[in-house]
C-alpha cells in the first residue's frame, strides 16, 4: 500500500501508527525521507489528531491519504463523521483488525463495520492486488465532483497486510495520469476567495446537508462502476460492485467479504469438478451497498449462506442484514441464513468451507434452515 | 487439496528472521518461474524468543487459499530446541522433508516416515562473520541442498537483494557454506 501511495504522490499524509497498519506509514515515511515523493508527512499524537489533520489539509486544498486499523480508527470516530460531512475526499487504507477487548491484533471486520454509518465509501479486497487496485481507484472515486466523499480501502490484517503474494505493479506515470491532478473545492488557503468551513447548522439546514450526503453516496455507485471501467481499459483488471464467481447456474451460494473469498473459490473449483453447482458472491463495495444488483445476481439461487466476520451483538451480522434486505422484494426469494466466523483472526480452512456447502446442501434438501444464526468453529456452541 | 502446491512451513523464534527467510525463498521461487507464491506468516504475540511460524506455498499456478498450511511437504526449523517445544511435524505428509539447524546428525532424530537434513548453521554463520544468532540466511543453504528444487545461485542472489546494505555477501556466503555442509539423512 505504501508503494501505491508513493506512486500516487499525495500532498499530505497525517498518520499515527497502529498494528497491523504500521508498516504502510513506516515504508511511506522512508519514501518521504528519501525524497521519492513530494508529500508532507505529519506525525501526530493520536489518531483523532491524524484524522483532524487530514480534514484540515484536505480543506486547505490538498490530496490527502492516511492508514490505520481497529482501535486507531475508533479513536478517529468523531472525525470520521466530520470528514464525510465536510465532503473531504480523503483516502484511507484500513487494515481490518478486531476491536478490543480482549486485546487482539488479528483480522476481523468489527472496525470497518462499526464505521459503516460514518458516511465513508467502503471498498474491500480479497488479496494484495485488489487492495492495490482499489487504492488507485479510490482516489478517483473520492474526488469525483458528483461524489466528494472519503473512501476507506479495507483489507484483512496480517492475512493480506503481511502476506507476500505475487501481484502486478503498474507504471507510476500511468497511475498518475489515471488519478489526474487534485481539484480542490473552496480551498481554505485561497485567500482571494474566502470560504467558511464547518459552520453551525441547526434545524434549518442540517437535514438537507445529510440528504445531500446520501445522494452523493448513491451517485458513488455509478462512479465506482465508471472508474472501474476506466481502470479496466487501462490496466486490464475488471472490477464490479461485487464479484460473481461461478454464480450463473449456482444453486447454493456463499456471500462473504475479503480474504476468505480466495479459499471459497478454491473449494468451489474442487466441487464444480464433481458437478456441484456452488458459487460465491464477493462484496467489493459495502458502502454504497448494491441492493438491486445483488438481488438480480442471485436470481435462480436456492440457498444463500452469508458469512460475517464481525458481529452486531443482539442482531444478525451486518452483511446478513443487508443481503436479506436486498432479497426481501425479490420475486423468488432463496433461503438465507447467517454464520459468524473468523473473529479475532480465527482461521477458517478449506475443509470448513466444504462443511458449509454440505450444510446448505442438507438445508436445501430438507427445505428447512435449522439454524438461522450460528458461529463457525467456536467452543461451547 | 491441490497437488501442484509445494507447502513449506518455517519454524523459528521471534527475532530470528524465519519470516524473512521464507520471504527470500518466495522471491527466489517467483524468479525461478513459480508464478503462484504465497507467504503467509502466523503472528502471535511477537515476543522475542517465542516460537513463531510462517507458511510458504509455491506453485506454477495461481494460489487463492491464503490460510495457514496444515499439511506441509517440508518443514524448516531454525532452532533445533523448538523440536522439543512445538509439534513441528504436525500434519506432515508421509515422505516429507524436515530441515533443522542443529549440530546433531540426522540419525539423532527419530521422525517416522520423514527425510531429515541437518546443518550446524549457527557455527557456520559465526565463522563467516555474521552476528551471533543470525541463522536465517544460512538455513536457506540447507534448504536448497535438501529440497533441491530452487537453485542455490538464485537463492543466494535473493539473499543479497534482501540484505542490501546489511552484509549481503556474508549472508549469501553463509548459505553457500551451509549448502556444502548439510547432511541429508538416508531415510
Coordinates of C-alpha atoms in Angstrom, one line a residue:
Chain A
X1 CA 0.0 0.0 0.0
X2 CA 2.9 2.3 0.7
X3 CA 4.3 1.7 -2.7
X4 CA 0.9 2.6 -4.2
X5 CA 0.9 5.8 -2.1
X6 CA 4.4 6.6 -3.4
X7 CA 3.1 6.2 -6.9
X8 CA 0.0 8.4 -6.2
X9 CA 2.2 11.0 -4.5
X10 CA -0.4 12.7 -2.3
X11 CA 0.2 16.2 -0.9
X12 CA -0.3 15.4 2.8
X13 CA -0.2 12.2 4.9
X14 CA -1.0 12.7 8.6
X15 CA -0.7 9.4 10.5
X16 CA -0.3 7.7 13.8
X17 CA 0.9 4.1 13.8
X18 CA -1.1 1.1 14.9
X19 CA -0.6 -2.7 14.2
X20 CA -1.1 -4.1 11.6
X21 CA -1.2 -0.9 9.5
X22 CA 2.1 0.5 10.9
X23 CA 4.3 -0.7 8.1
X24 CA 2.2 1.2 5.5
X25 CA 3.3 4.5 7.1
X26 CA 6.7 3.2 8.1
X27 CA 7.6 2.4 4.5
X28 CA 5.9 5.6 3.2
X29 CA 7.9 7.7 5.7
X30 CA 11.1 6.2 4.1
X31 CA 9.9 7.4 0.7
X32 CA 9.4 10.9 2.1
X33 CA 12.8 10.8 3.8
X34 CA 14.4 9.6 0.6
X35 CA 12.8 12.4 -1.4
X36 CA 10.9 10.0 -3.6
X37 CA 7.6 11.8 -3.1
X38 CA 6.6 15.5 -2.6
X39 CA 4.4 14.6 0.3
X40 CA 4.3 16.4 3.6
X41 CA 4.0 13.8 6.3
X42 CA 2.6 14.9 9.6
X43 CA 3.3 12.7 12.6
X44 CA 0.7 13.4 15.2
X45 CA 0.0 12.4 18.8
X46 CA -3.2 10.3 18.2
X47 CA -5.5 9.1 15.5
X48 CA -8.0 11.7 16.5
X49 CA -5.4 14.3 15.5
X50 CA -4.4 12.3 12.4
X51 CA -7.9 12.5 11.0
X52 CA -8.3 16.1 12.2
X53 CA -5.1 16.9 10.3
X54 CA -6.4 15.0 7.2
X55 CA -9.6 17.1 7.2
X56 CA -7.6 20.4 7.7
X57 CA -5.2 19.5 4.9
X58 CA -8.0 18.5 2.5
X59 CA -10.0 21.6 3.3
X60 CA -6.8 23.6 2.7
X61 CA -6.7 22.2 -0.8
X62 CA -4.5 19.1 -0.7
X63 CA -4.9 15.5 -1.8
X64 CA -4.7 13.6 1.5
X65 CA -4.2 9.9 2.4
X66 CA -3.6 8.0 5.6
X67 CA -3.8 4.5 7.1
X68 CA -5.0 2.9 10.3
X69 CA -6.5 -0.1 12.0
X70 CA -9.0 -1.1 14.7
X71 CA -8.7 1.0 17.8
X72 CA -6.9 3.6 15.8
X73 CA -9.9 4.2 13.7
X74 CA -12.1 4.1 16.7
X75 CA -10.2 7.0 18.1
X76 CA -10.9 8.8 14.9
X77 CA -14.6 8.3 15.3
X78 CA -15.8 11.8 15.7
X79 CA -13.6 13.0 12.9
X80 CA -14.7 10.2 10.5
X81 CA -18.1 11.9 10.5
X82 CA -16.6 15.3 10.1
X83 CA -14.6 14.2 7.1
X84 CA -17.5 12.7 5.3
X85 CA -20.0 15.5 6.3
X86 CA -17.5 18.2 5.2
X87 CA -17.2 16.2 1.9
X88 CA -13.5 15.8 2.0
X89 CA -12.2 13.2 -0.5
X90 CA -9.7 11.7 1.9
X91 CA -8.5 8.1 1.1
X92 CA -7.6 5.9 4.0
X93 CA -6.2 2.4 4.0
X94 CA -7.9 0.4 6.7
X95 CA -6.1 -2.8 7.6
X96 CA -9.0 -4.6 9.3
X97 CA -8.3 -5.7 12.8
X98 CA -10.5 -6.8 15.7
X99 CA -11.7 -4.3 18.3
X100 CA -10.6 -4.8 21.9
X101 CA -11.3 -6.3 24.4
X102 CA -9.9 -8.9 24.8
X103 CA -7.0 -7.2 23.1
X104 CA -6.3 -8.8 19.8
X105 CA -4.3 -7.8 16.8
X106 CA -5.8 -10.0 14.1
X107 CA -8.3 -9.7 11.3
X108 CA -12.0 -9.3 11.6
X109 CA -14.3 -6.5 10.4
X110 CA -15.5 -5.1 13.6
X111 CA -13.6 -1.9 12.9
X112 CA -15.0 -1.1 9.5
X113 CA -18.5 -2.5 10.1
X114 CA -18.7 -0.3 13.2
X115 CA -18.0 2.7 11.0
X116 CA -20.4 1.7 8.2
X117 CA -22.7 4.6 9.0
X118 CA -20.0 7.2 9.2
X119 CA -20.6 8.3 5.6
X120 CA -17.4 6.8 4.1
X121 CA -17.4 4.8 0.9
X122 CA -16.1 1.3 1.8
X123 CA -14.2 -0.9 -0.7
X124 CA -13.0 -4.4 0.3
X125 CA -10.2 -6.5 -1.2
X126 CA -9.6 -10.3 -1.4
X127 CA -5.8 -10.0 -1.9
X128 CA -2.9 -7.6 -2.3
X129 CA -3.6 -7.0 -6.0
X130 CA -7.2 -5.9 -5.3
X131 CA -6.2 -3.7 -2.4
X132 CA -3.6 -2.0 -4.6
X133 CA -6.0 -1.6 -7.4
X134 CA -8.8 -0.3 -5.0
X135 CA -6.4 2.3 -3.6
X136 CA -5.7 3.7 -7.1
X137 CA -9.4 3.8 -8.0
X138 CA -10.4 5.2 -4.6
X139 CA -8.6 8.5 -5.4
X140 CA -10.7 9.0 -8.5
X141 CA -13.9 7.9 -6.9
X142 CA -13.5 10.1 -3.8
X143 CA -12.6 13.2 -5.9
X144 CA -15.3 12.8 -8.5
X145 CA -17.4 16.0 -8.3
X146 CA -20.7 14.0 -8.1
X147 CA -19.3 12.2 -5.0
X148 CA -16.7 14.2 -3.0
X149 CA -16.7 11.7 -0.1
X150 CA -13.9 9.9 1.8
X151 CA -13.1 6.3 0.9
X152 CA -11.9 3.5 3.2
X153 CA -9.9 0.9 1.4
X154 CA -10.2 -2.2 3.6
X155 CA -8.2 -5.5 3.7
X156 CA -7.7 -8.2 6.3
X157 CA -4.9 -7.6 8.8
X158 CA -1.9 -9.9 8.6
X159 CA -3.7 -12.3 6.3
X160 CA -3.3 -9.7 3.5
X161 CA -1.3 -6.9 5.0
X162 CA 1.6 -9.2 6.0
X163 CA 1.3 -11.7 3.2
X164 CA 3.8 -12.0 0.4
X165 CA 1.9 -12.6 -2.8
X166 CA 2.6 -12.3 -6.5
X167 CA 0.9 -9.2 -8.0
X168 CA 1.2 -6.8 -10.9
X169 CA 2.6 -3.4 -10.0
X170 CA 1.7 -0.7 -12.6
X171 CA 3.7 2.0 -14.1
X172 CA 3.9 5.2 -11.9
X173 CA 3.3 7.6 -14.8
X174 CA 0.3 5.6 -15.9
X175 CA -1.1 5.7 -12.4
X176 CA -0.5 9.5 -12.0
X177 CA -2.2 10.1 -15.4
X178 CA -5.1 7.9 -14.3
X179 CA -5.7 9.7 -11.0
X180 CA -5.1 13.1 -12.5
X181 CA -4.5 16.4 -10.7
X182 CA -6.3 17.1 -7.5
X183 CA -9.1 19.6 -7.9
X184 CA -9.9 21.3 -4.6
X185 CA -13.3 23.0 -3.9
X186 CA -13.3 26.3 -2.0
X187 CA -9.8 25.7 -0.6
X188 CA -9.2 27.5 2.8
X189 CA -5.8 28.7 1.5
X190 CA -7.3 30.5 -1.4
X191 CA -7.4 33.9 0.3
X192 CA -8.8 35.6 -2.8
X193 CA -12.0 33.7 -2.4
X194 CA -12.6 33.2 1.3
X195 CA -14.9 30.5 2.3
X196 CA -16.3 29.4 5.7
X197 CA -16.0 25.7 6.7
X198 CA -17.7 23.8 9.5
X199 CA -20.4 26.3 10.2
X200 CA -23.2 25.8 12.7
X201 CA -26.2 24.1 11.0
X202 CA -29.3 23.5 13.1
X203 CA -32.9 22.7 12.4
X204 CA -32.8 25.0 9.4
X205 CA -30.4 23.1 7.1
X206 CA -28.8 20.2 8.8
X207 CA -31.2 17.7 7.3
X208 CA -30.7 19.0 3.7
X209 CA -26.9 18.5 4.2
X210 CA -27.5 14.9 5.4
X211 CA -29.7 14.2 2.4
X212 CA -27.0 15.7 0.1
X213 CA -24.5 13.2 1.6
X214 CA -26.9 10.4 1.0
X215 CA -27.3 11.5 -2.7
X216 CA -23.5 11.7 -3.1
X217 CA -23.3 8.1 -1.8
X218 CA -26.0 7.0 -4.2
X219 CA -24.0 8.7 -7.0
X220 CA -20.9 6.9 -5.8
X221 CA -22.4 3.6 -7.0
X222 CA -22.3 4.7 -10.7
X223 CA -19.0 6.5 -10.2
X224 CA -17.4 3.3 -8.8
X225 CA -18.7 1.4 -11.9
X226 CA -17.4 4.2 -14.2
X227 CA -14.0 4.4 -12.6
X228 CA -13.6 0.6 -12.5
X229 CA -14.4 0.6 -16.2
X230 CA -11.8 3.2 -17.0
X231 CA -9.3 1.2 -14.8
X232 CA -10.0 -2.0 -16.7
X233 CA -9.5 -0.2 -20.1
X234 CA -6.0 1.0 -18.9
X235 CA -4.8 -1.7 -16.6
X236 CA -6.8 -4.7 -17.8
X237 CA -8.3 -5.9 -14.5
X238 CA -12.1 -5.6 -14.3
X239 CA -13.9 -4.9 -11.1
X240 CA -17.6 -4.6 -10.3
X241 CA -19.5 -3.6 -7.2
X242 CA -19.2 -7.2 -6.3
X243 CA -17.6 -10.3 -7.8
X244 CA -19.7 -13.1 -9.1
X245 CA -17.8 -16.4 -9.0
X246 CA -19.5 -19.4 -10.7
X247 CA -22.8 -17.7 -9.9
X248 CA -24.5 -18.1 -13.2
X249 CA -26.0 -21.5 -12.7
X250 CA -25.3 -21.9 -9.0
X251 CA -27.9 -23.4 -6.6
X252 CA -26.0 -22.9 -3.4
X253 CA -24.1 -19.7 -2.8
X254 CA -21.8 -18.2 -0.1
X255 CA -21.7 -14.4 0.3
X256 CA -18.6 -13.1 2.0
X257 CA -16.1 -10.3 2.2
X258 CA -12.3 -10.1 1.9
X259 CA -9.5 -12.7 2.2
X260 CA -11.7 -15.8 3.0
X261 CA -13.1 -15.5 -0.6
X262 CA -9.9 -16.9 -2.0
X263 CA -10.4 -20.1 -0.1
X264 CA -14.0 -20.2 -1.1
X265 CA -13.0 -20.0 -4.7
X266 CA -10.6 -22.9 -4.4
X267 CA -13.3 -25.0 -2.7
X268 CA -15.8 -24.1 -5.4
X269 CA -13.3 -25.2 -8.1
X270 CA -13.0 -28.6 -6.4
X271 CA -16.7 -29.0 -6.0
X272 CA -17.5 -27.8 -9.5
X273 CA -15.2 -30.5 -10.9
X274 CA -17.6 -33.0 -9.3
X275 CA -20.6 -31.2 -10.8
X276 CA -21.7 -29.5 -7.6
X277 CA -23.5 -26.2 -8.6
X278 CA -22.0 -23.9 -6.0
X279 CA -20.9 -20.2 -6.2
X280 CA -19.6 -17.2 -4.5
X281 CA -20.8 -13.6 -4.3
X282 CA -17.9 -11.4 -3.0
X283 CA -18.7 -7.9 -1.8
X284 CA -16.4 -5.2 -3.0
X285 CA -18.5 -2.1 -2.3
X286 CA -20.2 -2.3 1.1
X287 CA -21.0 1.4 1.2
X288 CA -22.7 2.2 -1.1
X289 CA -24.5 -1.2 -0.9
X290 CA -25.7 -2.5 -4.3
X291 CA -29.1 -3.9 -3.2
X292 CA -30.8 -4.2 -6.6
X293 CA -27.7 -5.6 -8.4
X294 CA -27.2 -8.3 -5.8
X295 CA -30.9 -9.3 -5.9
X296 CA -30.6 -9.6 -9.7
X297 CA -27.3 -11.6 -9.4
X298 CA -28.9 -14.1 -7.0
X299 CA -31.9 -14.9 -9.3
X300 CA -32.3 -18.6 -9.5
X301 CA -30.2 -19.3 -6.5
X302 CA -31.9 -21.6 -4.0
X303 CA -29.9 -21.1 -0.8
X304 CA -27.5 -18.4 0.4
X305 CA -25.1 -18.7 3.4
X306 CA -23.9 -15.2 4.5
X307 CA -20.6 -15.2 6.3
X308 CA -20.0 -12.3 8.6
X309 CA -16.5 -11.6 10.0
X310 CA -17.9 -9.2 12.6
X311 CA -20.9 -9.1 15.0
X312 CA -23.7 -6.7 15.8
X313 CA -24.4 -8.0 19.3
X314 CA -28.0 -8.8 19.7
X315 CA -28.7 -8.7 16.0
X316 CA -27.6 -10.6 12.8
X317 CA -24.3 -9.9 11.2
X318 CA -24.0 -6.6 9.3
X319 CA -23.6 -8.3 5.9
X320 CA -26.5 -10.6 6.5
X321 CA -29.0 -7.8 7.3
X322 CA -28.1 -6.1 4.0
X323 CA -28.4 -9.3 2.0
X324 CA -31.7 -10.2 3.4
X325 CA -32.9 -6.6 2.8
X326 CA -31.7 -6.9 -0.8
X327 CA -33.7 -10.2 -1.2
X328 CA -36.9 -9.2 0.5
X329 CA -38.6 -7.8 -2.6
X330 CA -37.1 -10.4 -5.0
X331 CA -39.8 -12.3 -6.9
X332 CA -38.3 -15.7 -5.9
X333 CA -36.5 -15.5 -2.6
X334 CA -33.8 -18.0 -1.8
X335 CA -33.4 -19.5 1.7
X336 CA -30.9 -17.4 3.5
X337 CA -29.0 -17.8 6.8
X338 CA -26.1 -16.3 8.7
X339 CA -22.8 -17.6 10.1
X340 CA -20.3 -15.7 12.1
X341 CA -16.6 -16.7 11.6
X342 CA -13.0 -15.6 12.0
X343 CA -13.4 -13.1 14.8
X344 CA -10.1 -12.0 16.1
X345 CA -8.3 -13.8 13.3
X346 CA -9.5 -17.4 13.9
X347 CA -8.6 -19.3 10.9
X348 CA -11.1 -20.9 8.5
X349 CA -9.7 -23.7 6.4
X350 CA -10.9 -25.1 3.1
X351 CA -12.3 -28.1 4.9
X352 CA -14.5 -25.7 6.9
X353 CA -15.8 -24.2 3.6
X354 CA -16.6 -27.7 2.4
X355 CA -18.6 -28.2 5.6
X356 CA -20.6 -25.0 4.9
X357 CA -21.5 -26.3 1.4
X358 CA -22.5 -29.7 3.0
X359 CA -24.7 -27.9 5.5
X360 CA -26.5 -25.8 3.0
X361 CA -27.0 -28.8 0.8
X362 CA -28.8 -30.5 3.7
X363 CA -30.8 -27.4 4.4
X364 CA -31.9 -27.3 0.7
X365 CA -32.8 -31.0 0.6
X366 CA -34.9 -30.8 3.7
X367 CA -36.2 -27.4 2.7
X368 CA -35.5 -26.2 6.3
X369 CA -32.9 -23.8 7.7
X370 CA -32.2 -25.5 11.1
X371 CA -30.2 -22.6 12.5
X372 CA -30.6 -19.1 11.1
X373 CA -27.7 -17.8 13.1
X374 CA -24.7 -19.6 14.4
X375 CA -20.9 -19.4 14.8
X376 CA -18.3 -21.4 12.9
X377 CA -15.5 -23.0 14.8
X378 CA -16.3 -21.8 18.3
X379 CA -16.1 -23.6 21.6
X380 CA -19.3 -24.1 23.7
X381 CA -21.5 -23.7 20.6
Chain B
X1 CA -6.3 -30.4 -1.9
X2 CA -4.3 -29.3 -5.0
X3 CA -1.2 -31.4 -5.6
X4 CA 0.6 -28.7 -7.6
X5 CA 1.3 -26.7 -4.5
X6 CA 4.5 -27.3 -2.5
X7 CA 3.8 -26.3 1.1
X8 CA 6.7 -25.4 3.3
X9 CA 6.3 -24.5 7.0
X10 CA 9.0 -22.5 8.7
X11 CA 9.5 -22.6 12.5
X12 CA 11.8 -20.2 14.3
X13 CA 11.9 -17.9 17.3
X14 CA 10.7 -14.3 17.4
X15 CA 13.5 -12.1 16.1
X16 CA 15.3 -15.0 14.4
X17 CA 14.2 -14.0 10.9
X18 CA 12.2 -17.1 9.9
X19 CA 9.7 -14.9 8.1
X20 CA 12.5 -13.0 6.2
X21 CA 14.0 -16.4 5.3
X22 CA 10.6 -17.6 3.9
X23 CA 10.2 -14.3 2.0
X24 CA 13.6 -14.7 0.4
X25 CA 12.7 -18.2 -0.8
X26 CA 9.4 -16.9 -2.0
X27 CA 11.2 -14.3 -4.1
X28 CA 13.6 -16.8 -5.5
X29 CA 10.8 -19.2 -6.3
X30 CA 9.0 -16.5 -8.2
X31 CA 12.2 -15.7 -10.2
X32 CA 12.6 -19.4 -10.9
X33 CA 9.2 -19.5 -12.7
X34 CA 6.8 -20.3 -10.0
X35 CA 4.1 -17.7 -10.7
X36 CA 1.9 -18.7 -7.7
X37 CA 3.8 -17.8 -4.5
X38 CA 2.1 -17.1 -1.1
X39 CA 4.0 -16.4 2.1
X40 CA 1.5 -16.0 5.0
X41 CA 3.0 -15.5 8.4
X42 CA 1.1 -16.6 11.5
X43 CA 1.8 -13.8 14.0
X44 CA 1.2 -14.3 17.7
X45 CA 2.3 -12.1 20.4
X46 CA 5.6 -11.4 18.6
X47 CA 7.8 -11.7 21.7
X48 CA 11.5 -12.2 21.1
X49 CA 12.4 -15.8 21.6
X50 CA 8.9 -17.2 21.4
X51 CA 8.3 -19.9 18.8
X52 CA 6.8 -18.5 15.5
X53 CA 5.9 -20.0 12.2
X54 CA 5.1 -19.0 8.7
X55 CA 3.5 -20.7 5.7
X56 CA 5.1 -20.7 2.3
X57 CA 3.1 -22.1 -0.7
X58 CA 4.7 -22.4 -4.1
X59 CA 3.1 -23.4 -7.4
X60 CA 3.3 -22.8 -11.1
X61 CA -0.4 -21.8 -11.0
X62 CA -2.2 -19.0 -9.1
X63 CA -2.9 -19.8 -5.4
X64 CA -6.1 -18.4 -3.9
X65 CA -6.1 -20.1 -0.5
X66 CA -4.2 -17.9 2.0
X67 CA -4.9 -19.9 5.1
X68 CA -2.0 -21.4 7.1
X69 CA -0.6 -24.7 6.0
X70 CA -2.0 -27.7 7.7
X71 CA -0.3 -30.5 5.7
X72 CA 3.2 -29.4 4.8
X73 CA 5.5 -31.2 2.3
X74 CA 8.5 -29.7 4.0
X75 CA 9.3 -28.1 7.4
X76 CA 12.3 -25.9 8.1
X77 CA 13.4 -25.4 11.8
X78 CA 15.8 -22.6 12.6
X79 CA 16.5 -23.7 16.2
X80 CA 16.5 -27.5 17.0
X81 CA 15.3 -26.8 20.5
X82 CA 11.9 -25.9 19.1
X83 CA 11.5 -29.6 18.1
X84 CA 11.0 -30.3 21.8
X85 CA 8.6 -27.4 22.4
X86 CA 6.3 -27.4 19.3
X87 CA 4.9 -30.3 17.2
X88 CA 6.9 -29.2 14.2
X89 CA 6.0 -32.3 12.1
X90 CA 2.2 -31.9 12.8
X91 CA 0.2 -32.7 9.7
X92 CA 3.3 -33.5 7.6
X93 CA 2.7 -35.6 4.5
X94 CA 4.5 -39.1 4.7
X95 CA 7.8 -39.0 2.9
X96 CA 8.1 -35.3 3.7
X97 CA 11.3 -33.4 4.5
X98 CA 12.4 -31.7 7.7
X99 CA 15.5 -29.4 7.6
X100 CA 16.9 -28.5 11.0
X101 CA 19.6 -26.1 12.2
X102 CA 21.4 -28.3 14.7
X103 CA 24.9 -29.6 15.4
X104 CA 23.4 -33.1 15.5
X105 CA 23.3 -35.7 12.8
X106 CA 20.0 -36.6 11.0
X107 CA 20.2 -40.1 12.6
X108 CA 19.9 -38.5 16.0
X109 CA 16.3 -37.6 15.2
X110 CA 13.5 -40.1 15.2
X111 CA 10.7 -38.9 12.9
X112 CA 8.5 -41.5 11.3
X113 CA 8.4 -41.6 7.5
X114 CA 10.3 -38.3 7.1
X115 CA 13.6 -37.4 5.5
X116 CA 15.8 -35.4 7.9
X117 CA 18.5 -32.9 6.8
X118 CA 20.7 -31.1 9.3
X119 CA 23.3 -28.4 9.3
X120 CA 25.1 -26.5 12.0
X121 CA 24.1 -23.1 10.7
X122 CA 24.8 -21.3 14.0
X123 CA 28.5 -22.2 13.9
X124 CA 28.9 -21.5 10.1
X125 CA 27.2 -18.1 10.4
X126 CA 29.6 -17.2 13.1
X127 CA 32.5 -18.3 11.0
X128 CA 31.6 -16.0 8.1
X129 CA 31.3 -13.1 10.4
X130 CA 27.6 -12.7 10.9
X131 CA 26.4 -11.5 14.4
X132 CA 25.6 -14.3 16.9
X133 CA 22.2 -15.9 16.2
X134 CA 21.8 -14.8 12.6
X135 CA 20.9 -18.1 11.1
X136 CA 18.1 -17.2 8.7
X137 CA 20.3 -17.0 5.6
X138 CA 22.5 -20.0 6.3
X139 CA 19.4 -22.2 6.8
X140 CA 18.4 -21.3 3.2
X141 CA 21.6 -23.1 2.0
X142 CA 20.5 -26.2 3.9
X143 CA 17.0 -25.9 2.5
X144 CA 18.5 -25.6 -1.1
X145 CA 20.6 -28.8 -0.6
X146 CA 17.9 -30.9 0.9
X147 CA 14.9 -29.8 -1.2
X148 CA 16.7 -29.4 -4.5
X149 CA 14.0 -27.5 -6.4
X150 CA 15.3 -23.9 -6.3
X151 CA 18.8 -23.3 -7.4
X152 CA 21.4 -22.2 -4.9
X153 CA 22.6 -19.3 -7.1
X154 CA 19.0 -17.9 -7.4
X155 CA 18.6 -18.2 -3.6
X156 CA 22.0 -16.5 -3.0
X157 CA 21.0 -13.6 -5.2
X158 CA 17.7 -13.3 -3.4
X159 CA 19.6 -13.2 -0.1
X160 CA 21.8 -10.4 -1.4
X161 CA 18.8 -8.4 -2.6
X162 CA 17.1 -8.7 0.7
X163 CA 20.2 -7.7 2.7
X164 CA 21.3 -4.8 0.6
X165 CA 23.5 -2.6 2.8
X166 CA 23.4 -5.3 5.6
X167 CA 26.4 -7.6 4.8
X168 CA 24.8 -9.1 1.7
X169 CA 28.0 -11.1 0.8
X170 CA 28.4 -12.6 4.3
X171 CA 24.8 -13.6 4.3
X172 CA 24.9 -15.3 0.9
X173 CA 28.2 -16.9 1.9
X174 CA 26.6 -18.4 5.0
X175 CA 24.1 -20.0 2.7
X176 CA 26.7 -21.3 0.3
X177 CA 28.9 -22.8 3.0
X178 CA 25.9 -24.3 4.8
X179 CA 24.9 -25.9 1.5
X180 CA 28.2 -27.7 1.3
X181 CA 27.9 -28.8 5.0
X182 CA 24.3 -30.0 5.0
X183 CA 23.9 -33.7 5.8
X184 CA 20.8 -35.3 4.2
X185 CA 19.6 -38.4 6.1
X186 CA 19.2 -41.8 4.4
X187 CA 15.5 -42.4 5.2

